[in-house]
Amino acid sequence: MPSLSESTQGKLQQLMPGSVIGIVGGGQLGRMMALSAKYMGFRIGVLDPTPDCPAAQVADFQVTADYDDRSAIAELAQRSEVLTYEFENVDADALDLVADTVAIPQGTDLLRVTQDRIHEKTFINQHGIGTAPWRAVNSLPELRSALEEIGYPAVLKTDTGGYDGHGQVVLRSADDLARLESVSADDFPPSILEGFVDFAFEASILVSGNGSDYVTFPIVRNIHKNNILHVSLAPAVISDETSRIATDLALRLADGFKLAGTLAIELFVLRDGSVLVNELAPRPHNSGHYTIEACSIDQFDAHIRGIAGWPLPQPRLLSPAIMVNVLGQHVPAVRAAIATHPTWNFHDYGKAEAKHNRKMGHITILGDDPESLADEAEATGIWDDLK
Ligand code: AMP
């Protein structure tokens, strides 16, 4: 596993307005990072293969090429003072190659750890933080013996490349294992087997840093449908002790990474109030979009301030809130709802095509009680397909 090297992260200098921040990836997270950066007076370059992608619409320039196109990364680096990324599956070696040309305050070790589940879980456990029990498995015989140790039910996940439940199989019994017996040895991807966690609910916490100081955001409860985040409720209803445990582990991980920018930590909250970490995302996160309206500083501002080496204020929740995702199939009904819902904050990512299950935007609603806000949203029927 990579160790965090001073040389890759370098010493953070404070970045001044007018400087160019290059973002690898031009989706909604890049767009919202860019919007924050623009308020602060930075200029933005985006690397993304899709012309007029969401981030490019609010950026100063786009390098239109694949994320792993090394000459395109070199061009973005050449034209920027600082590079950041909006997703974890970036070619870390390609970024290392341009580390002489441009500052990469997040470093590339953060990427290497978070893009591989074995590295990620090892890092988390080494910092004294619990995860579901897990074993690395690279073949059917290894899977069989891991199942003997971990038992059913269990979840088999590919080491790399999985997101929103892709590359995952739940094994509930020997019948499910039998279905995998036909996978040939050559086709068995490097994977991990995890014990299935009987959680009370899922939650997440964001932590932002500037390389030496770290601040955490309020903990939110997340409800997924078809493995895609549907609603986040802020704040999560948890005991002070659970909140303290989650905040403490977030600060420990941030310090372990010498974090610059925003890191999201997905959690399982168990019935006894204890917490396990599910996974990490080295960037702002869908479950943190509520911070734009509901917090004193949002996750994108904190990300930009962090990579710019600026000091970070402690985020405060200004109002309870919910965030509901708008997927492709919800777009017509959500657009119709604009006329009748003045208290809904509509965000649209400017994507050209509204495909089924594609994240097209989100809505944030502030109020006194997140549960009733969620009921209000569900009562419209817009999200009935997810029931
Ligand atoms: P992941 O891609 O690892 O975030 O997993 C996607 C979703 O699958 C999570 O948000 C959980 O709802 C579910 N999940 C993943 N791992 C486990 C586990 N070990 N136990 C129970 N549910 C899980």
mmCIF file of C-alpha atoms and ligand atoms in Angstrom:
data_model
loop_
_atom_site.group_PDB
_atom_site.id
_atom_site.type_symbol
_atom_site.label_atom_id
_atom_site.label_comp_id
_atom_site.label_asym_id
_atom_site.label_seq_id
_atom_site.Cartn_x
_atom_site.Cartn_y
_atom_site.Cartn_z
ATOM 1 C CA MET A 1 0.000 0.000 0.000
ATOM 2 C CA PRO A 2 1.343 3.453 -0.797
ATOM 3 C CA SER A 3 2.457 5.618 2.083
ATOM 4 C CA LEU A 4 1.750 9.285 2.038
ATOM 5 C CA SER A 5 4.741 11.047 0.573
ATOM 6 C CA GLU A 6 5.540 14.659 1.317
ATOM 7 C CA SER A 7 7.036 14.847 -2.157
ATOM 8 C CA THR A 8 3.789 14.138 -4.018
ATOM 9 C CA GLN A 9 1.614 16.386 -1.898
ATOM 10 C CA GLY A 10 4.302 19.018 -1.514
ATOM 11 C CA LYS A 11 4.017 21.954 0.803
ATOM 12 C CA LEU A 12 0.761 23.804 0.319
ATOM 13 C CA GLN A 13 1.204 27.407 -0.684
ATOM 14 C CA GLN A 14 -1.822 29.685 -0.429
ATOM 15 C CA LEU A 15 -3.353 30.048 -3.846
ATOM 16 C CA MET A 16 -4.513 33.558 -4.719
ATOM 17 C CA PRO A 17 -7.595 34.614 -6.733
ATOM 18 C CA GLY A 18 -6.881 34.735 -10.443
ATOM 19 C CA SER A 19 -4.966 31.434 -10.316
ATOM 20 C CA VAL A 20 -6.167 28.543 -12.464
ATOM 21 C CA ILE A 21 -7.547 25.362 -10.890
ATOM 22 C CA GLY A 22 -7.647 22.371 -13.247
ATOM 23 C CA ILE A 23 -10.314 19.761 -12.548
ATOM 24 C CA VAL A 24 -9.981 16.220 -13.877
ATOM 25 C CA GLY A 25 -13.574 15.206 -14.623
ATOM 26 C CA GLY A 26 -16.352 17.528 -15.739
ATOM 27 C CA GLY A 27 -19.515 16.087 -14.171
ATOM 28 C CA GLN A 28 -21.760 17.655 -11.538
ATOM 29 C CA LEU A 29 -19.155 17.517 -8.776
ATOM 30 C CA GLY A 30 -16.659 19.351 -10.983
ATOM 31 C CA ARG A 31 -19.378 21.857 -11.885
ATOM 32 C CA MET A 32 -20.219 22.626 -8.258
ATOM 33 C CA MET A 33 -16.488 22.829 -7.365
ATOM 34 C CA ALA A 34 -16.037 25.245 -10.255
ATOM 35 C CA LEU A 35 -18.977 27.410 -9.143
ATOM 36 C CA SER A 36 -17.462 27.714 -5.649
ATOM 37 C CA ALA A 37 -14.043 28.481 -7.097
ATOM 38 C CA LYS A 38 -15.484 31.164 -9.372
ATOM 39 C CA TYR A 39 -16.999 33.015 -6.397
ATOM 40 C CA MET A 40 -13.510 33.130 -4.896
ATOM 41 C CA GLY A 41 -12.049 34.536 -8.096
ATOM 42 C CA PHE A 42 -10.246 31.485 -9.425
ATOM 43 C CA ARG A 43 -10.208 30.483 -13.059
ATOM 44 C CA ILE A 44 -11.175 26.939 -14.008
ATOM 45 C CA GLY A 45 -9.989 24.420 -16.576
ATOM 46 C CA VAL A 46 -11.744 21.073 -17.005
ATOM 47 C CA LEU A 47 -10.587 17.797 -18.538
ATOM 48 C CA ASP A 48 -13.514 15.741 -19.810
ATOM 49 C CA PRO A 49 -14.235 13.825 -23.029
ATOM 50 C CA THR A 50 -17.759 15.253 -23.446
ATOM 51 C CA PRO A 51 -17.864 18.693 -25.060
ATOM 52 C CA ASP A 52 -19.962 21.166 -23.023
ATOM 53 C CA CYS A 53 -20.022 18.775 -20.042
ATOM 54 C CA PRO A 54 -21.609 20.072 -16.789
ATOM 55 C CA ALA A 55 -18.387 21.608 -15.424
ATOM 56 C CA ALA A 56 -17.279 23.059 -18.771
ATOM 57 C CA GLN A 57 -20.477 25.148 -18.843
ATOM 58 C CA VAL A 58 -19.177 27.177 -15.885
ATOM 59 C CA ALA A 59 -15.414 26.879 -16.554
ATOM 60 C CA ASP A 60 -12.955 29.122 -18.393
ATOM 61 C CA PHE A 61 -11.668 26.379 -20.673
ATOM 62 C CA GLN A 62 -12.050 22.680 -21.395
ATOM 63 C CA VAL A 63 -9.449 20.170 -22.529
ATOM 64 C CA THR A 64 -11.689 17.753 -24.410
ATOM 65 C CA ALA A 65 -10.105 14.315 -24.060
ATOM 66 C CA ASP A 66 -10.350 11.077 -22.092
ATOM 67 C CA TYR A 67 -9.454 11.251 -18.403
ATOM 68 C CA ASP A 68 -6.507 8.900 -18.911
ATOM 69 C CA ASP A 69 -5.124 10.720 -21.963
ATOM 70 C CA ARG A 70 -1.654 11.599 -20.663
ATOM 71 C CA SER A 71 -0.977 14.391 -23.139
ATOM 72 C CA ALA A 72 -4.334 15.960 -22.181
ATOM 73 C CA ILE A 73 -3.458 15.725 -18.466
ATOM 74 C CA ALA A 74 -0.107 17.344 -19.272
ATOM 75 C CA GLU A 75 -1.913 20.143 -21.128
ATOM 76 C CA LEU A 76 -4.309 20.733 -18.200
ATOM 77 C CA ALA A 77 -1.325 20.747 -15.803
ATOM 78 C CA GLN A 78 0.552 23.211 -18.018
ATOM 79 C CA ARG A 79 -2.368 25.627 -18.032
ATOM 80 C CA SER A 80 -3.169 25.328 -14.272
ATOM 81 C CA GLU A 81 -1.546 26.247 -10.958
ATOM 82 C CA VAL A 82 -3.351 23.499 -9.021
ATOM 83 C CA LEU A 83 -4.965 20.216 -10.089
ATOM 84 C CA THR A 84 -7.860 18.481 -8.381
ATOM 85 C CA TYR A 85 -10.213 15.660 -9.350
ATOM 86 C CA GLU A 86 -13.937 15.066 -9.058
ATOM 87 C CA PHE A 87 -13.826 11.265 -9.024
ATOM 88 C CA GLU A 88 -11.471 8.607 -7.726
ATOM 89 C CA ASN A 89 -10.780 6.549 -10.827
ATOM 90 C CA VAL A 90 -8.150 8.918 -12.150
ATOM 91 C CA ASP A 91 -4.817 7.558 -13.404
ATOM 92 C CA ALA A 92 -2.623 8.345 -10.368
ATOM 93 C CA ASP A 93 0.593 7.575 -12.293
ATOM 94 C CA ALA A 94 -0.400 10.125 -14.938
ATOM 95 C CA LEU A 95 -0.862 12.761 -12.232
ATOM 96 C CA ASP A 96 2.517 11.891 -10.691
ATOM 97 C CA LEU A 97 4.111 12.545 -14.082
ATOM 98 C CA VAL A 98 2.925 16.185 -13.987
ATOM 99 C CA ALA A 99 3.644 16.786 -10.281
ATOM 100 C CA ASP A 100 6.696 18.903 -11.233
ATOM 101 C CA THR A 101 4.561 21.206 -13.364
ATOM 102 C CA VAL A 102 1.565 21.773 -11.115
ATOM 103 C CA ALA A 103 0.602 21.519 -7.434
ATOM 104 C CA ILE A 104 -1.573 18.506 -6.574
ATOM 105 C CA PRO A 105 -2.485 19.338 -2.958
ATOM 106 C CA GLN A 106 -4.581 16.193 -2.444
ATOM 107 C CA GLY A 107 -1.626 14.063 -3.502
ATOM 108 C CA THR A 108 -2.014 10.871 -5.477
ATOM 109 C CA ASP A 109 -1.707 8.428 -2.571
ATOM 110 C CA LEU A 110 -5.245 9.429 -1.498
ATOM 111 C CA LEU A 111 -6.364 8.276 -4.955
ATOM 112 C CA ARG A 112 -4.403 5.045 -4.788
ATOM 113 C CA VAL A 113 -5.886 4.185 -1.412
ATOM 114 C CA THR A 114 -9.480 5.016 -2.313
ATOM 115 C CA GLN A 115 -9.566 3.434 -5.762
ATOM 116 C CA ASP A 116 -8.769 -0.026 -4.437
ATOM 117 C CA ARG A 117 -10.991 -1.582 -1.783
ATOM 118 C CA ILE A 118 -8.149 -3.632 -0.267
ATOM 119 C CA HIS A 119 -5.919 -0.575 0.163
ATOM 120 C CA GLU A 120 -8.883 1.408 1.453
ATOM 121 C CA LYS A 121 -10.014 -1.121 4.059
ATOM 122 C CA THR A 122 -6.412 -1.736 5.145
ATOM 123 C CA PHE A 123 -5.870 2.011 5.617
ATOM 124 C CA ILE A 124 -9.108 2.368 7.599
ATOM 125 C CA ASN A 125 -8.355 -0.629 9.834
ATOM 126 C CA GLN A 126 -4.747 0.534 10.373
ATOM 127 C CA HIS A 127 -6.152 3.743 11.798
ATOM 128 C CA GLY A 128 -8.058 1.731 14.390
ATOM 129 C CA ILE A 129 -11.416 2.125 12.626
ATOM 130 C CA GLY A 130 -13.883 -0.704 12.099
ATOM 131 C CA THR A 131 -15.213 -2.013 8.788
ATOM 132 C CA ALA A 132 -17.291 -5.083 7.969
ATOM 133 C CA PRO A 133 -15.089 -8.181 8.288
ATOM 134 C CA TRP A 134 -13.400 -8.703 4.906
ATOM 135 C CA ARG A 135 -11.018 -11.009 3.033
ATOM 136 C CA ALA A 136 -9.236 -10.518 -0.280
ATOM 137 C CA VAL A 137 -10.350 -13.233 -2.744
ATOM 138 C CA ASN A 138 -8.833 -13.889 -6.149
ATOM 139 C CA SER A 139 -10.333 -17.240 -7.067
ATOM 140 C CA LEU A 140 -13.283 -19.511 -6.317
ATOM 141 C CA PRO A 141 -11.321 -21.645 -3.825
ATOM 142 C CA GLU A 142 -10.328 -18.452 -1.959
ATOM 143 C CA LEU A 143 -13.956 -17.322 -2.036
ATOM 144 C CA ARG A 144 -15.093 -20.670 -0.579
ATOM 145 C CA SER A 145 -12.624 -20.484 2.290
ATOM 146 C CA ALA A 146 -13.403 -16.798 2.941
ATOM 147 C CA LEU A 147 -17.108 -17.727 3.141
ATOM 148 C CA GLU A 148 -16.272 -20.365 5.733
ATOM 149 C CA GLU A 149 -14.678 -17.659 7.897
ATOM 150 C CA ILE A 150 -17.114 -14.819 7.280
ATOM 151 C CA GLY A 151 -20.292 -16.843 6.771
ATOM 152 C CA TYR A 152 -23.524 -15.992 4.924
ATOM 153 C CA PRO A 153 -24.836 -13.470 4.054
ATOM 154 C CA ALA A 154 -21.827 -11.758 2.513
ATOM 155 C CA VAL A 155 -21.109 -9.294 -0.269
ATOM 156 C CA LEU A 156 -18.561 -9.940 -3.004
ATOM 157 C CA LYS A 157 -17.162 -6.709 -4.453
ATOM 158 C CA THR A 158 -14.576 -6.103 -7.154
ATOM 159 C CA ASP A 159 -11.432 -4.427 -5.809
ATOM 160 C CA THR A 160 -11.528 -1.594 -8.281
ATOM 161 C CA GLY A 161 -13.978 0.201 -10.492
ATOM 162 C CA GLY A 162 -17.205 -0.485 -8.531
ATOM 163 C CA TYR A 163 -19.686 2.311 -7.821
ATOM 164 C CA ASP A 164 -23.403 2.573 -6.918
ATOM 165 C CA GLY A 165 -23.505 -1.187 -6.347
ATOM 166 C CA HIS A 166 -21.913 -2.084 -9.710
ATOM 167 C CA GLY A 167 -19.497 -4.994 -9.466
ATOM 168 C CA GLN A 168 -21.232 -6.390 -6.360
ATOM 169 C CA VAL A 169 -22.971 -9.686 -5.642
ATOM 170 C CA VAL A 170 -24.788 -10.542 -2.416
ATOM 171 C CA LEU A 171 -24.263 -14.190 -1.428
ATOM 172 C CA ARG A 172 -27.093 -15.345 0.828
ATOM 173 C CA SER A 173 -26.612 -19.099 0.616
ATOM 174 C CA ALA A 174 -24.642 -21.912 -0.989
ATOM 175 C CA ASP A 175 -27.054 -21.633 -3.971
ATOM 176 C CA ASP A 176 -25.716 -18.155 -4.718
ATOM 177 C CA LEU A 177 -22.182 -19.494 -4.525
ATOM 178 C CA ALA A 178 -23.107 -22.341 -6.901
ATOM 179 C CA ARG A 179 -24.162 -19.718 -9.459
ATOM 180 C CA LEU A 180 -20.618 -18.358 -9.423
ATOM 181 C CA GLU A 181 -19.021 -21.793 -9.922
ATOM 182 C CA SER A 182 -19.271 -21.367 -13.695
ATOM 183 C CA VAL A 183 -16.979 -18.288 -13.617
ATOM 184 C CA SER A 184 -13.701 -19.427 -15.122
ATOM 185 C CA ALA A 185 -10.524 -18.823 -13.132
ATOM 186 C CA ASP A 186 -9.333 -16.285 -15.720
ATOM 187 C CA ASP A 187 -12.542 -14.279 -15.437
ATOM 188 C CA PHE A 188 -12.484 -13.981 -11.631
ATOM 189 C CA PRO A 189 -11.639 -10.330 -10.938
ATOM 190 C CA PRO A 190 -9.551 -9.394 -7.886
ATOM 191 C CA SER A 191 -12.255 -8.975 -5.246
ATOM 192 C CA ILE A 192 -13.028 -8.738 -1.576
ATOM 193 C CA LEU A 193 -15.634 -10.647 0.374
ATOM 194 C CA GLU A 194 -17.316 -8.620 3.100
ATOM 195 C CA GLY A 195 -19.653 -9.731 5.845
ATOM 196 C CA PHE A 196 -23.169 -8.375 5.264
ATOM 197 C CA VAL A 197 -23.816 -5.666 7.854
ATOM 198 C CA ASP A 198 -27.253 -5.641 9.468
ATOM 199 C CA PHE A 199 -27.178 -1.870 9.886
ATOM 200 C CA ALA A 200 -29.858 0.354 11.442
ATOM 201 C CA PHE A 201 -29.261 2.902 8.680
ATOM 202 C CA GLU A 202 -26.613 4.316 6.383
ATOM 203 C CA ALA A 203 -25.006 7.665 7.051
ATOM 204 C CA SER A 204 -22.111 9.785 5.916
ATOM 205 C CA ILE A 205 -19.794 12.423 7.236
ATOM 206 C CA LEU A 206 -17.692 14.855 5.263
ATOM 207 C CA VAL A 207 -14.332 16.089 6.428
ATOM 208 C CA SER A 208 -12.333 18.854 4.768
ATOM 209 C CA GLY A 209 -8.724 19.833 5.275
ATOM 210 C CA ASN A 210 -6.029 22.181 4.075
ATOM 211 C CA GLY A 211 -3.149 19.758 4.611
ATOM 212 C CA SER A 212 -2.808 20.425 8.328
ATOM 213 C CA ASP A 213 -6.176 21.456 9.847
ATOM 214 C CA TYR A 214 -9.412 19.525 9.462
ATOM 215 C CA VAL A 215 -13.100 20.273 9.993
ATOM 216 C CA THR A 216 -16.118 17.980 9.870
ATOM 217 C CA PHE A 217 -19.663 18.531 8.646
ATOM 218 C CA PRO A 218 -22.874 17.341 10.331
ATOM 219 C CA ILE A 219 -23.685 13.652 9.919
ATOM 220 C CA VAL A 220 -26.507 12.835 7.524
ATOM 221 C CA ARG A 221 -28.716 9.776 7.088
ATOM 222 C CA ASN A 222 -28.770 8.356 3.563
ATOM 223 C CA ILE A 223 -31.516 6.314 1.931
ATOM 224 C CA HIS A 224 -30.544 4.401 -1.202
ATOM 225 C CA LYS A 225 -32.919 2.961 -3.805
ATOM 226 C CA ASN A 226 -31.572 0.458 -6.339
ATOM 227 C CA ASN A 227 -28.092 1.167 -4.886
ATOM 228 C CA ILE A 228 -28.337 4.847 -5.873
ATOM 229 C CA LEU A 229 -28.594 7.566 -3.242
ATOM 230 C CA HIS A 230 -32.206 8.767 -3.131
ATOM 231 C CA VAL A 231 -32.504 11.062 -0.096
ATOM 232 C CA SER A 232 -30.125 12.486 2.505
ATOM 233 C CA LEU A 233 -31.642 13.767 5.756
ATOM 234 C CA ALA A 234 -29.670 16.331 7.725
ATOM 235 C CA PRO A 235 -28.969 15.989 10.536
ATOM 236 C CA ALA A 236 -29.077 12.223 11.156
ATOM 237 C CA VAL A 237 -30.904 11.381 14.373
ATOM 238 C CA ILE A 238 -28.072 9.855 16.392
ATOM 239 C CA SER A 239 -26.832 9.972 19.965
ATOM 240 C CA ASP A 240 -24.096 12.370 21.010
ATOM 241 C CA GLU A 241 -21.851 9.361 21.462
ATOM 242 C CA THR A 242 -22.407 8.101 17.878
ATOM 243 C CA SER A 243 -21.780 11.605 16.606
ATOM 244 C CA ARG A 244 -18.560 11.811 18.613
ATOM 245 C CA ILE A 245 -17.379 8.420 17.284
ATOM 246 C CA ALA A 246 -18.073 9.390 13.662
ATOM 247 C CA THR A 247 -16.472 12.817 14.001
ATOM 248 C CA ASP A 248 -13.428 11.343 15.696
ATOM 249 C CA LEU A 249 -12.886 8.690 13.003
ATOM 250 C CA ALA A 250 -13.300 11.312 10.268
ATOM 251 C CA LEU A 251 -10.623 13.512 11.839
ATOM 252 C CA ARG A 252 -8.316 10.514 12.277
ATOM 253 C CA LEU A 253 -8.662 9.545 8.606
ATOM 254 C CA ALA A 254 -8.154 13.165 7.516
ATOM 255 C CA ASP A 255 -4.976 13.369 9.550
ATOM 256 C CA GLY A 256 -3.841 9.992 8.142
ATOM 257 C CA PHE A 257 -4.176 11.401 4.627
ATOM 258 C CA LYS A 258 -2.887 14.898 5.556
ATOM 259 C CA LEU A 259 -6.092 15.762 3.774
ATOM 260 C CA ALA A 260 -6.412 18.745 1.467
ATOM 261 C CA GLY A 261 -9.918 19.226 0.071
ATOM 262 C CA THR A 262 -13.051 17.285 0.964
ATOM 263 C CA LEU A 263 -13.294 13.563 1.777
ATOM 264 C CA ALA A 264 -16.610 11.736 2.184
ATOM 265 C CA ILE A 265 -16.918 8.795 4.552
ATOM 266 C CA GLU A 266 -19.844 6.424 4.082
ATOM 267 C CA LEU A 267 -20.922 4.773 7.307
ATOM 268 C CA PHE A 268 -23.092 1.959 8.565
ATOM 269 C CA VAL A 269 -24.745 2.911 11.875
ATOM 270 C CA LEU A 270 -25.508 -0.224 13.868
ATOM 271 C CA ARG A 271 -28.436 -0.730 16.230
ATOM 272 C CA ASP A 272 -26.193 -0.329 19.287
ATOM 273 C CA GLY A 273 -25.071 3.101 18.038
ATOM 274 C CA SER A 274 -21.631 1.917 16.938
ATOM 275 C CA VAL A 275 -20.335 2.773 13.503
ATOM 276 C CA LEU A 276 -18.479 0.948 10.706
ATOM 277 C CA VAL A 277 -16.929 2.607 7.678
ATOM 278 C CA ASN A 278 -18.247 1.322 4.339
ATOM 279 C CA GLU A 279 -16.191 3.349 1.909
ATOM 280 C CA LEU A 280 -14.360 6.593 1.248
ATOM 281 C CA ALA A 281 -14.638 9.093 -1.596
ATOM 282 C CA PRO A 282 -11.686 11.506 -1.974
ATOM 283 C CA ARG A 283 -13.875 14.391 -3.112
ATOM 284 C CA PRO A 284 -17.171 16.140 -2.401
ATOM 285 C CA HIS A 285 -20.059 13.672 -2.343
ATOM 286 C CA ASN A 286 -23.681 13.425 -3.407
ATOM 287 C CA SER A 287 -24.761 13.114 0.243
ATOM 288 C CA GLY A 288 -23.115 16.492 0.959
ATOM 289 C CA HIS A 289 -25.078 18.570 -1.545
ATOM 290 C CA TYR A 290 -27.428 19.730 1.244
ATOM 291 C CA THR A 291 -24.493 21.778 2.626
ATOM 292 C CA ILE A 292 -24.904 24.329 -0.193
ATOM 293 C CA GLU A 293 -28.060 25.776 1.368
ATOM 294 C CA ALA A 294 -28.054 24.273 4.855
ATOM 295 C CA CYS A 295 -24.541 24.937 6.187
ATOM 296 C CA SER A 296 -22.437 27.984 6.975
ATOM 297 C CA ILE A 297 -19.847 26.722 4.462
ATOM 298 C CA ASP A 298 -20.558 24.071 1.851
ATOM 299 C CA GLN A 299 -18.534 21.018 0.854
ATOM 300 C CA PHE A 300 -17.435 22.584 -2.439
ATOM 301 C CA ASP A 301 -16.257 25.849 -0.871
ATOM 302 C CA ALA A 302 -14.419 23.789 1.738
ATOM 303 C CA HIS A 303 -12.847 21.656 -1.002
ATOM 304 C CA ILE A 304 -11.600 24.695 -2.915
ATOM 305 C CA ARG A 305 -10.406 26.507 0.220
ATOM 306 C CA GLY A 306 -8.633 23.310 1.290
ATOM 307 C CA ILE A 307 -6.766 22.747 -1.979
ATOM 308 C CA ALA A 308 -5.996 26.479 -2.080
ATOM 309 C CA GLY A 309 -4.290 26.147 1.319
ATOM 310 C CA TRP A 310 -6.738 28.578 2.948
ATOM 311 C CA PRO A 311 -7.872 28.253 6.566
ATOM 312 C CA LEU A 312 -11.174 26.466 7.092
ATOM 313 C CA PRO A 313 -14.017 27.547 9.377
ATOM 314 C CA GLN A 314 -15.941 24.942 11.375
ATOM 315 C CA PRO A 315 -19.092 24.207 9.312
ATOM 316 C CA ARG A 316 -22.372 24.801 11.147
ATOM 317 C CA LEU A 317 -25.812 23.470 10.227
ATOM 318 C CA LEU A 318 -28.008 26.547 9.702
ATOM 319 C CA SER A 319 -31.206 24.564 9.207
ATOM 320 C CA PRO A 320 -32.312 20.941 9.056
ATOM 321 C CA ALA A 321 -32.723 19.922 5.414
ATOM 322 C CA ILE A 322 -33.206 17.101 2.964
ATOM 323 C CA MET A 323 -31.585 16.530 -0.414
ATOM 324 C CA VAL A 324 -33.438 14.446 -3.008
ATOM 325 C CA ASN A 325 -31.737 13.255 -6.193
ATOM 326 C CA VAL A 326 -33.341 13.933 -9.558
ATOM 327 C CA LEU A 327 -32.691 11.023 -11.936
ATOM 328 C CA GLY A 328 -33.358 11.036 -15.662
ATOM 329 C CA GLN A 329 -36.870 9.619 -15.271
ATOM 330 C CA HIS A 330 -37.789 12.384 -12.767
ATOM 331 C CA VAL A 331 -36.820 15.361 -14.903
ATOM 332 C CA PRO A 332 -40.196 16.172 -16.558
ATOM 333 C CA ALA A 333 -42.125 15.995 -13.266
ATOM 334 C CA VAL A 334 -39.467 17.987 -11.413
ATOM 335 C CA ARG A 335 -39.519 20.711 -14.069
ATOM 336 C CA ALA A 336 -43.302 20.861 -13.744
ATOM 337 C CA ALA A 337 -42.890 21.175 -9.956
ATOM 338 C CA ILE A 338 -40.757 24.335 -10.254
ATOM 339 C CA ALA A 339 -43.927 26.385 -10.749
ATOM 340 C CA THR A 340 -45.580 25.141 -7.573
ATOM 341 C CA HIS A 341 -42.683 24.699 -5.098
ATOM 342 C CA PRO A 342 -41.075 28.041 -4.239
ATOM 343 C CA THR A 343 -39.290 26.571 -1.200
ATOM 344 C CA TRP A 344 -37.546 23.829 -3.173
ATOM 345 C CA ASN A 345 -33.988 24.660 -4.260
ATOM 346 C CA PHE A 346 -33.683 23.175 -7.750
ATOM 347 C CA HIS A 347 -30.239 22.205 -9.015
ATOM 348 C CA ASP A 348 -29.817 21.048 -12.603
ATOM 349 C CA TYR A 349 -26.444 19.794 -13.808
ATOM 350 C CA GLY A 350 -26.922 20.817 -17.440
ATOM 351 C CA LYS A 351 -26.534 17.281 -18.831
ATOM 352 C CA ALA A 352 -27.579 16.938 -22.441
ATOM 353 C CA GLU A 353 -29.355 13.593 -22.137
ATOM 354 C CA ALA A 354 -31.772 12.503 -19.374
ATOM 355 C CA LYS A 355 -31.076 8.763 -19.275
ATOM 356 C CA HIS A 356 -32.921 6.475 -16.843
ATOM 357 C CA ASN A 357 -31.211 6.452 -13.403
ATOM 358 C CA ARG A 358 -28.684 9.100 -14.497
ATOM 359 C CA LYS A 359 -28.156 11.826 -11.878
ATOM 360 C CA MET A 360 -29.482 14.982 -13.566
ATOM 361 C CA GLY A 361 -29.888 17.297 -10.600
ATOM 362 C CA HIS A 362 -31.064 17.459 -7.015
ATOM 363 C CA ILE A 363 -33.465 19.361 -4.805
ATOM 364 C CA THR A 364 -32.690 20.691 -1.345
ATOM 365 C CA ILE A 365 -35.526 21.602 1.008
ATOM 366 C CA LEU A 366 -34.995 23.349 4.332
ATOM 367 C CA GLY A 367 -37.412 23.033 7.251
ATOM 368 C CA ASP A 368 -37.747 22.047 10.873
ATOM 369 C CA ASP A 369 -38.087 18.308 10.500
ATOM 370 C CA PRO A 370 -36.245 16.284 7.817
ATOM 371 C CA GLU A 371 -38.709 13.368 8.119
ATOM 372 C CA SER A 372 -41.696 15.573 7.253
ATOM 373 C CA LEU A 373 -39.726 17.195 4.437
ATOM 374 C CA ALA A 374 -39.072 13.722 3.016
ATOM 375 C CA ASP A 375 -42.800 12.915 3.351
ATOM 376 C CA GLU A 376 -43.620 16.174 1.535
ATOM 377 C CA ALA A 377 -41.327 15.214 -1.347
ATOM 378 C CA GLU A 378 -42.652 11.641 -1.548
ATOM 379 C CA ALA A 379 -46.284 12.858 -1.479
ATOM 380 C CA THR A 380 -45.788 14.531 -4.861
ATOM 381 C CA GLY A 381 -45.477 11.074 -6.473
ATOM 382 C CA ILE A 382 -42.447 12.247 -8.484
ATOM 383 C CA TRP A 383 -40.265 9.481 -7.022
ATOM 384 C CA ASP A 384 -42.930 6.715 -7.010
ATOM 385 C CA ASP A 385 -40.843 4.577 -9.392
ATOM 386 C CA LEU A 386 -38.320 4.092 -6.540
ATOM 387 C CA LYS A 387 -40.872 2.664 -4.078
HETATM 388 P P1 AMP B 1 -20.707 0.373 -1.944
HETATM 389 O O1 AMP B 1 -20.526 0.458 -3.429
HETATM 390 O O2 AMP B 1 -19.656 -0.399 -1.256
HETATM 391 O O3 AMP B 1 -20.926 1.732 -1.332
HETATM 392 O O4 AMP B 1 -22.082 -0.387 -1.703
HETATM 393 C C1 AMP B 1 -23.323 0.093 -2.215
HETATM 394 C C2 AMP B 1 -24.422 -0.192 -1.226
HETATM 395 O O5 AMP B 1 -24.533 -1.603 -1.000
HETATM 396 C C3 AMP B 1 -24.196 0.406 0.154
HETATM 397 O O6 AMP B 1 -24.619 1.760 0.191
HETATM 398 C C4 AMP B 1 -25.058 -0.502 1.018
HETATM 399 O O7 AMP B 1 -26.435 -0.157 0.908
HETATM 400 C C5 AMP B 1 -24.873 -1.856 0.362
HETATM 401 N N1 AMP B 1 -23.740 -2.569 0.999
HETATM 402 C C6 AMP B 1 -22.461 -2.526 0.601
HETATM 403 N N2 AMP B 1 -21.678 -3.274 1.402
HETATM 404 C C7 AMP B 1 -22.488 -3.823 2.336
HETATM 405 C C8 AMP B 1 -22.285 -4.689 3.434
HETATM 406 N N3 AMP B 1 -21.066 -5.192 3.747
HETATM 407 N N4 AMP B 1 -23.352 -5.013 4.195
HETATM 408 C C9 AMP B 1 -24.593 -4.542 3.897
HETATM 409 N N5 AMP B 1 -24.847 -3.723 2.845
HETATM 410 C C10 AMP B 1 -23.820 -3.365 2.075
#
